[in-house]
């Protein structure tokens, strides 16, 4: 399992050098985008289709560019690798990364283990030393590659990838039904209320936007993100420490449009559970709210009008159900009855974030 250790860079003057490296990274990324668009244009023009350039092809095309761009050659290889992953994921050319203007891309500089030196709370990259706040989370000696990243406020961080052994947690099992009124409802009946951090700062954001204070707006968005991440980390760590198997429904955020869905951070929460839990499973949550967890009959409230009914009684067995708790029980039952994707005899991928 791969974890990411993130530390903030101390000296803000170092952002100038990092910014120059980030511009060079954007040039490599945009070159890969141009290569991909050229292949697609040739295909649409009726020419003989060519295969998309693989990571090795892109790295070969960028060979020797490190000395011209004043960027480590392994960093260029990391950009090509991430571009190939993003392209294959969306089956097309990713967007160009802008280096200037209001809508410029945030800084990102990948590096490998051979391209940096770590000495205590400092990292040396291309003969320049960058000090970072180590805090209460010391960096393990097994740290490998990573990246320099920038946030919306112009602060720079250094991230290290650390491979750790999967820990074994408690022996309990739990199913989680994600919602809006309650952020999560567990199969044992517990509910966690949604903090709705965006709603708390919405009035301040509106005031800052009307005043045209972009810096204030960025700071408020950063505050909202930090509060949401802190809540999700604490909740996911608590659940992962108490349960050996965690099952979550694969709710599709794109089918739900309200702001509360994006404010909840369901995707981030599921990602955290995936690498923290000893056994994490996602199941299809269709019909989990209308199916009786006691007898399996689909007699629950259906349709848009049925959403207002939070408690209902099964017409077949007569059991009373809380809508969310019943869905969480069905999600857990589906996860336990489904066949595990990775057999016990098969060795899981050590680079995978989710391990079964």
CSV table of C-alpha atoms in Angstrom, one decimal:
chain,number,residue,atom,x,y,z
A,1,UNK,CA,0.0,0.0,0.0
A,2,UNK,CA,1.3,3.4,-1.0
A,3,UNK,CA,0.8,6.4,1.4
A,4,UNK,CA,1.5,10.1,0.7
A,5,UNK,CA,3.3,12.2,3.3
A,6,UNK,CA,2.8,15.9,2.6
A,7,UNK,CA,4.8,18.7,4.2
A,8,UNK,CA,4.7,22.5,3.6
A,9,UNK,CA,7.8,24.2,2.3
A,10,UNK,CA,9.2,26.8,4.8
A,11,UNK,CA,10.8,29.5,2.7
A,12,UNK,CA,8.4,31.3,0.4
A,13,UNK,CA,11.3,32.7,-1.6
A,14,UNK,CA,11.8,29.1,-2.8
A,15,UNK,CA,8.5,29.4,-4.7
A,16,UNK,CA,10.3,31.4,-7.5
A,17,UNK,CA,12.6,28.5,-8.3
A,18,UNK,CA,9.8,26.0,-8.0
A,19,UNK,CA,7.6,28.1,-10.2
A,20,UNK,CA,10.2,28.1,-13.0
A,21,UNK,CA,10.4,24.3,-12.7
A,22,UNK,CA,6.6,24.1,-12.9
A,23,UNK,CA,6.5,26.1,-16.1
A,24,UNK,CA,9.0,23.6,-17.6
A,25,UNK,CA,6.7,20.8,-16.5
A,26,UNK,CA,3.8,22.4,-18.2
A,27,UNK,CA,5.8,22.7,-21.4
A,28,UNK,CA,6.5,18.9,-21.3
A,29,UNK,CA,2.8,18.2,-20.6
A,30,UNK,CA,1.7,20.5,-23.5
A,31,UNK,CA,4.1,18.8,-25.8
A,32,UNK,CA,2.6,15.4,-25.0
A,33,UNK,CA,-0.9,16.9,-25.6
A,34,UNK,CA,0.2,18.2,-29.0
A,35,UNK,CA,1.5,14.8,-29.9
A,36,UNK,CA,-1.8,13.2,-29.0
A,37,UNK,CA,-3.8,15.8,-30.9
A,38,UNK,CA,-1.7,15.2,-33.9
A,39,UNK,CA,-2.4,11.5,-33.9
A,40,UNK,CA,-6.1,12.1,-33.6
A,41,UNK,CA,-6.1,14.7,-36.4
A,42,UNK,CA,-4.3,12.2,-38.7
A,43,UNK,CA,-6.9,9.6,-37.9
A,44,UNK,CA,-9.8,12.0,-38.6
A,45,UNK,CA,-8.2,13.0,-41.9
A,46,UNK,CA,-8.5,9.4,-43.1
A,47,UNK,CA,-4.9,8.4,-42.8
A,48,UNK,CA,-3.8,5.0,-41.6
A,49,UNK,CA,-4.5,4.9,-37.9
A,50,UNK,CA,-1.5,4.9,-35.6
A,51,UNK,CA,-1.2,3.6,-32.1
A,52,UNK,CA,-1.2,6.2,-29.3
A,53,UNK,CA,2.2,7.0,-28.0
A,54,UNK,CA,3.0,5.0,-24.9
A,55,UNK,CA,4.8,6.2,-21.9
A,56,UNK,CA,8.1,4.8,-23.3
A,57,UNK,CA,7.4,6.5,-26.7
A,58,UNK,CA,6.8,9.9,-25.0
A,59,UNK,CA,9.9,9.5,-22.8
A,60,UNK,CA,12.0,8.8,-25.8
A,61,UNK,CA,10.7,11.8,-27.6
A,62,UNK,CA,11.5,14.0,-24.6
A,63,UNK,CA,15.0,12.5,-24.2
A,64,UNK,CA,17.6,15.2,-23.6
A,65,UNK,CA,15.1,18.0,-22.9
A,66,UNK,CA,16.1,18.2,-19.3
A,67,UNK,CA,19.2,20.2,-19.9
A,68,UNK,CA,17.3,22.7,-22.1
A,69,UNK,CA,14.4,23.1,-19.7
A,70,UNK,CA,16.6,23.0,-16.6
A,71,UNK,CA,14.5,20.1,-15.2
A,72,UNK,CA,15.6,16.7,-14.0
A,73,UNK,CA,15.2,14.1,-16.7
A,74,UNK,CA,13.4,11.8,-14.3
A,75,UNK,CA,10.9,14.5,-13.7
A,76,UNK,CA,10.2,14.7,-17.4
A,77,UNK,CA,9.7,10.9,-17.4
A,78,UNK,CA,7.2,11.3,-14.5
A,79,UNK,CA,5.2,13.9,-16.5
A,80,UNK,CA,5.0,11.5,-19.5
A,81,UNK,CA,3.9,8.7,-17.2
A,82,UNK,CA,1.1,10.8,-15.6
A,83,UNK,CA,0.0,12.1,-19.0
A,84,UNK,CA,-0.3,8.5,-20.4
A,85,UNK,CA,-2.4,7.5,-17.4
A,86,UNK,CA,-4.7,10.6,-17.7
A,87,UNK,CA,-5.1,10.0,-21.5
A,88,UNK,CA,-5.9,6.4,-21.2
A,89,UNK,CA,-8.4,7.2,-18.4
A,90,UNK,CA,-10.4,9.6,-20.5
A,91,UNK,CA,-9.7,8.0,-23.9
A,92,UNK,CA,-8.5,11.3,-25.4
A,93,UNK,CA,-6.2,14.2,-25.1
A,94,UNK,CA,-6.1,15.9,-21.6
A,95,UNK,CA,-6.3,19.7,-21.4
A,96,UNK,CA,-3.3,21.9,-21.9
A,97,UNK,CA,-1.7,23.3,-18.7
A,98,UNK,CA,-1.5,27.1,-18.7
A,99,UNK,CA,1.5,28.7,-17.0
A,100,UNK,CA,0.3,32.3,-16.9
A,101,UNK,CA,-2.9,34.2,-16.4
A,102,UNK,CA,-5.8,34.0,-14.0
A,103,UNK,CA,-6.7,30.4,-15.0
A,104,UNK,CA,-3.1,29.1,-14.8
A,105,UNK,CA,-2.6,25.5,-13.6
A,106,UNK,CA,-1.3,25.0,-10.1
A,107,UNK,CA,2.3,24.1,-9.9
A,108,UNK,CA,3.3,20.4,-10.0
A,109,UNK,CA,6.8,19.0,-10.2
A,110,UNK,CA,7.2,15.2,-10.0
A,111,UNK,CA,10.5,13.6,-9.0
A,112,UNK,CA,11.9,10.1,-8.4
A,113,UNK,CA,14.0,8.8,-5.6
A,114,UNK,CA,17.2,9.2,-7.5
A,115,UNK,CA,16.5,12.8,-8.3
A,116,UNK,CA,16.5,14.2,-4.8
A,117,UNK,CA,18.4,13.9,-1.5
A,118,UNK,CA,16.7,14.1,1.9
A,119,UNK,CA,18.6,15.3,5.0
A,120,UNK,CA,16.4,15.6,8.0
A,121,UNK,CA,13.7,18.2,7.3
A,122,UNK,CA,15.2,19.4,4.0
A,123,UNK,CA,15.2,18.1,0.4
A,124,UNK,CA,17.7,18.9,-2.3
A,125,UNK,CA,16.4,19.0,-5.9
A,126,UNK,CA,18.6,20.2,-8.7
A,127,UNK,CA,21.3,21.5,-6.3
A,128,UNK,CA,18.8,23.7,-4.4
A,129,UNK,CA,17.8,22.9,-0.8
A,130,UNK,CA,14.2,23.3,0.3
A,131,UNK,CA,13.3,23.1,4.0
A,132,UNK,CA,9.9,21.8,5.1
A,133,UNK,CA,7.9,21.6,8.4
A,134,UNK,CA,8.1,18.0,9.5
A,135,UNK,CA,5.7,18.4,12.5
A,136,UNK,CA,4.6,15.4,14.5
A,137,UNK,CA,4.7,13.1,11.4
A,138,UNK,CA,8.3,12.2,10.7
A,139,UNK,CA,9.2,11.0,7.3
A,140,UNK,CA,10.0,7.3,7.1
A,141,UNK,CA,13.3,6.2,5.6
A,142,UNK,CA,11.4,4.1,3.0
A,143,UNK,CA,10.2,7.2,1.2
A,144,UNK,CA,10.6,7.0,-2.6
A,145,UNK,CA,9.5,9.4,-5.2
A,146,UNK,CA,7.0,12.2,-4.9
A,147,UNK,CA,6.3,15.7,-6.2
A,148,UNK,CA,6.3,19.4,-5.3
A,149,UNK,CA,2.7,20.8,-5.5
A,150,UNK,CA,1.2,24.2,-5.1
A,151,UNK,CA,-2.1,25.2,-3.7
A,152,UNK,CA,-4.5,28.0,-4.6
A,153,UNK,CA,-2.8,30.5,-2.2
A,154,UNK,CA,0.6,30.0,-3.8
A,155,UNK,CA,2.0,27.8,-0.9
A,156,UNK,CA,4.2,25.0,-1.9
A,157,UNK,CA,4.3,21.5,-0.4
A,158,UNK,CA,6.5,18.5,-0.9
A,159,UNK,CA,4.9,15.0,-1.1
A,160,UNK,CA,6.6,11.7,-0.6
A,161,UNK,CA,5.3,8.3,-1.6
A,162,UNK,CA,5.9,5.7,1.2
A,163,UNK,CA,5.2,2.0,0.9
A,164,UNK,CA,3.8,0.5,4.1
A,165,UNK,CA,2.4,-2.9,5.0
A,166,UNK,CA,-1.4,-3.2,5.1
A,167,UNK,CA,-2.5,-3.1,8.7
A,168,UNK,CA,-5.1,-5.5,10.2
A,169,UNK,CA,-8.0,-3.7,11.9
A,170,UNK,CA,-10.8,-4.7,14.2
A,171,UNK,CA,-12.9,-7.8,13.5
A,172,UNK,CA,-16.2,-6.0,12.9
A,173,UNK,CA,-17.9,-5.5,9.6
A,174,UNK,CA,-20.0,-2.5,8.6
A,175,UNK,CA,-22.0,-1.1,5.7
A,176,UNK,CA,-22.2,2.6,4.9
A,177,UNK,CA,-25.0,4.4,3.1
A,178,UNK,CA,-23.9,7.9,2.1
A,179,UNK,CA,-26.5,10.7,2.1
A,180,UNK,CA,-27.1,14.4,2.3
A,181,UNK,CA,-29.2,14.8,5.5
A,182,UNK,CA,-26.8,12.5,7.3
A,183,UNK,CA,-23.3,12.2,5.8
A,184,UNK,CA,-23.2,8.5,6.5
A,185,UNK,CA,-25.5,5.9,8.1
A,186,UNK,CA,-23.9,2.7,9.3
A,187,UNK,CA,-25.5,-0.7,9.3
A,188,UNK,CA,-25.4,-0.8,13.1
A,189,UNK,CA,-27.7,2.2,13.3
A,190,UNK,CA,-25.1,5.0,13.9
A,191,UNK,CA,-25.4,8.2,11.9
A,192,UNK,CA,-22.9,11.0,11.2
A,193,UNK,CA,-24.3,14.4,10.4
A,194,UNK,CA,-23.0,16.3,7.4
A,195,UNK,CA,-21.1,19.4,8.6
A,196,UNK,CA,-21.8,21.3,5.4
A,197,UNK,CA,-18.7,23.5,5.5
A,198,UNK,CA,-19.5,25.3,2.3
A,199,UNK,CA,-22.9,26.4,3.7
A,200,UNK,CA,-21.2,27.8,6.8
A,201,UNK,CA,-18.9,30.0,4.7
A,202,UNK,CA,-21.3,30.7,1.8
A,203,UNK,CA,-22.3,34.2,3.1
A,204,UNK,CA,-18.7,35.2,3.5
A,205,UNK,CA,-17.9,34.0,0.0
A,206,UNK,CA,-20.7,35.9,-1.5
A,207,UNK,CA,-19.5,39.1,0.3
A,208,UNK,CA,-15.9,38.6,-0.9
A,209,UNK,CA,-17.1,37.8,-4.5
A,210,UNK,CA,-19.3,40.9,-4.7
A,211,UNK,CA,-16.3,43.0,-3.5
A,212,UNK,CA,-14.1,41.5,-6.1
A,213,UNK,CA,-11.6,40.4,-3.5
A,214,UNK,CA,-10.1,37.3,-5.2
A,215,UNK,CA,-7.4,36.7,-2.6
A,216,UNK,CA,-10.1,36.6,0.1
A,217,UNK,CA,-12.2,34.2,-2.0
A,218,UNK,CA,-9.2,31.9,-2.4
A,219,UNK,CA,-8.5,31.9,1.3
A,220,UNK,CA,-12.1,31.0,2.1
A,221,UNK,CA,-12.1,28.1,-0.4
A,222,UNK,CA,-8.8,26.9,1.1
A,223,UNK,CA,-10.4,27.1,4.6
A,224,UNK,CA,-13.4,25.1,3.5
A,225,UNK,CA,-11.2,22.4,1.8
A,226,UNK,CA,-9.0,22.1,4.9
A,227,UNK,CA,-12.1,21.7,7.3
A,228,UNK,CA,-13.7,19.1,5.0
A,229,UNK,CA,-10.5,17.1,4.6
A,230,UNK,CA,-9.9,17.2,8.4
A,231,UNK,CA,-13.4,15.8,9.0
A,232,UNK,CA,-13.1,13.1,6.4
A,233,UNK,CA,-9.7,12.0,7.7
A,234,UNK,CA,-10.9,11.7,11.3
A,235,UNK,CA,-14.1,9.8,10.3
A,236,UNK,CA,-12.4,7.4,7.9
A,237,UNK,CA,-9.6,6.7,10.4
A,238,UNK,CA,-12.1,5.9,13.1
A,239,UNK,CA,-14.2,3.6,10.9
A,240,UNK,CA,-11.1,1.8,9.5
A,241,UNK,CA,-9.7,1.2,13.0
A,242,UNK,CA,-13.0,-0.3,14.2
A,243,UNK,CA,-13.9,-2.6,11.3
A,244,UNK,CA,-12.1,-5.2,9.3
A,245,UNK,CA,-14.6,-5.0,6.3
A,246,UNK,CA,-16.1,-1.8,5.1
A,247,UNK,CA,-18.7,-1.8,2.4
A,248,UNK,CA,-19.9,1.4,0.7
A,249,UNK,CA,-22.4,2.0,-2.1
A,250,UNK,CA,-21.1,3.3,-5.4
A,251,UNK,CA,-23.4,6.4,-5.5
A,252,UNK,CA,-22.9,8.4,-8.7
A,253,UNK,CA,-22.4,12.1,-7.8
A,254,UNK,CA,-22.9,13.2,-11.4
A,255,UNK,CA,-26.6,12.2,-11.3
A,256,UNK,CA,-27.1,14.5,-8.3
A,257,UNK,CA,-26.6,18.2,-8.8
A,258,UNK,CA,-27.1,20.1,-5.5
A,259,UNK,CA,-24.2,21.9,-3.8
A,260,UNK,CA,-24.5,19.6,-0.8
A,261,UNK,CA,-23.3,16.6,-2.8
A,262,UNK,CA,-20.0,18.3,-3.7
A,263,UNK,CA,-19.7,19.8,-0.2
A,264,UNK,CA,-20.0,16.3,1.3
A,265,UNK,CA,-16.9,15.0,-0.4
A,266,UNK,CA,-18.1,11.4,-1.0
A,267,UNK,CA,-15.4,10.6,-3.5
A,268,UNK,CA,-12.6,11.8,-1.2
A,269,UNK,CA,-14.1,9.8,1.7
A,270,UNK,CA,-14.3,6.6,-0.3
A,271,UNK,CA,-10.7,7.1,-1.5
A,272,UNK,CA,-9.5,7.5,2.1
A,273,UNK,CA,-11.4,4.4,3.2
A,274,UNK,CA,-9.9,2.5,0.2
A,275,UNK,CA,-6.3,2.8,1.5
A,276,UNK,CA,-7.0,2.9,5.3
A,277,UNK,CA,-9.4,-0.1,5.6
A,278,UNK,CA,-8.1,-3.6,5.7
A,279,UNK,CA,-10.8,-4.8,3.4
A,280,UNK,CA,-12.7,-2.1,1.4
A,281,UNK,CA,-15.6,-3.0,-1.0
A,282,UNK,CA,-17.8,-1.0,-3.2
A,283,UNK,CA,-21.2,-2.5,-4.3
A,284,UNK,CA,-24.0,-1.5,-6.5
A,285,UNK,CA,-26.5,0.3,-4.3
A,286,UNK,CA,-29.5,0.1,-6.7
A,287,UNK,CA,-32.7,-1.0,-4.9
A,288,UNK,CA,-31.0,-0.9,-1.5
A,289,UNK,CA,-33.4,1.7,-0.1
A,290,UNK,CA,-36.6,-0.1,-1.4
A,291,UNK,CA,-35.5,-3.7,-0.5
A,292,UNK,CA,-36.4,-5.0,3.0
A,293,UNK,CA,-33.2,-6.1,4.7
A,294,UNK,CA,-35.2,-8.8,6.7
A,295,UNK,CA,-37.1,-10.6,3.9
A,296,UNK,CA,-35.7,-9.2,0.7
A,297,UNK,CA,-39.0,-7.9,-0.6
A,298,UNK,CA,-38.9,-4.7,-2.8
A,299,UNK,CA,-41.8,-3.0,-1.1
A,300,UNK,CA,-40.2,0.2,0.1
A,301,UNK,CA,-41.2,3.8,-1.0
A,302,UNK,CA,-40.2,4.4,-4.6
A,303,UNK,CA,-39.8,7.4,-6.9
A,304,UNK,CA,-39.3,11.1,-6.2
A,305,UNK,CA,-42.3,11.2,-3.9
A,306,UNK,CA,-41.0,8.4,-1.8
A,307,UNK,CA,-37.8,10.3,-0.8
A,308,UNK,CA,-39.7,12.2,1.9
A,309,UNK,CA,-40.6,8.9,3.6
A,310,UNK,CA,-37.8,8.2,6.0
A,311,UNK,CA,-39.4,5.4,8.0
A,312,UNK,CA,-41.5,2.6,6.4
A,313,UNK,CA,-43.0,-0.8,7.2
A,314,UNK,CA,-42.5,-3.9,5.1
A,315,UNK,CA,-45.8,-5.1,3.7
A,316,UNK,CA,-44.6,-8.8,3.7
A,317,UNK,CA,-42.9,-9.3,7.0
A,318,UNK,CA,-44.1,-6.3,8.9
A,319,UNK,CA,-40.7,-5.1,10.0
A,320,UNK,CA,-40.2,-1.3,10.5
A,321,UNK,CA,-37.2,0.2,8.7
A,322,UNK,CA,-35.3,3.4,8.9
A,323,UNK,CA,-34.6,4.2,5.2
A,324,UNK,CA,-30.9,4.9,5.6
A,325,UNK,CA,-30.2,2.1,8.1
A,326,UNK,CA,-32.0,-0.4,5.9
A,327,UNK,CA,-29.9,0.7,2.9
A,328,UNK,CA,-26.7,0.3,4.8
A,329,UNK,CA,-27.7,-3.2,5.9
A,330,UNK,CA,-28.4,-4.2,2.3
A,331,UNK,CA,-25.1,-2.8,1.2
A,332,UNK,CA,-23.3,-4.8,3.8
A,333,UNK,CA,-25.2,-8.0,2.8
A,334,UNK,CA,-24.3,-7.5,-0.9
A,335,UNK,CA,-20.6,-7.0,-0.1
A,336,UNK,CA,-20.4,-10.1,2.0
A,337,UNK,CA,-22.3,-12.3,-0.5
A,338,UNK,CA,-20.3,-11.0,-3.5
A,339,UNK,CA,-17.2,-12.9,-4.7
A,340,UNK,CA,-13.9,-11.1,-3.8
A,341,UNK,CA,-12.2,-9.7,-6.8
A,342,UNK,CA,-8.8,-11.0,-5.8
A,343,UNK,CA,-8.4,-14.6,-4.8
A,344,UNK,CA,-6.6,-15.5,-1.6
A,345,UNK,CA,-3.8,-17.3,-3.6
A,346,UNK,CA,-3.2,-14.3,-5.9
A,347,UNK,CA,-0.7,-11.7,-4.8
A,348,UNK,CA,-2.2,-8.2,-4.9
A,349,UNK,CA,-0.4,-5.4,-6.7
A,350,UNK,CA,2.0,-3.7,-4.3
A,351,UNK,CA,1.5,-0.4,-6.0
A,352,UNK,CA,-2.3,-0.4,-5.7
A,353,UNK,CA,-3.9,1.9,-3.2
A,354,UNK,CA,-6.8,-0.5,-2.5
A,355,UNK,CA,-5.8,-3.9,-1.2
A,356,UNK,CA,-8.3,-6.8,-0.7
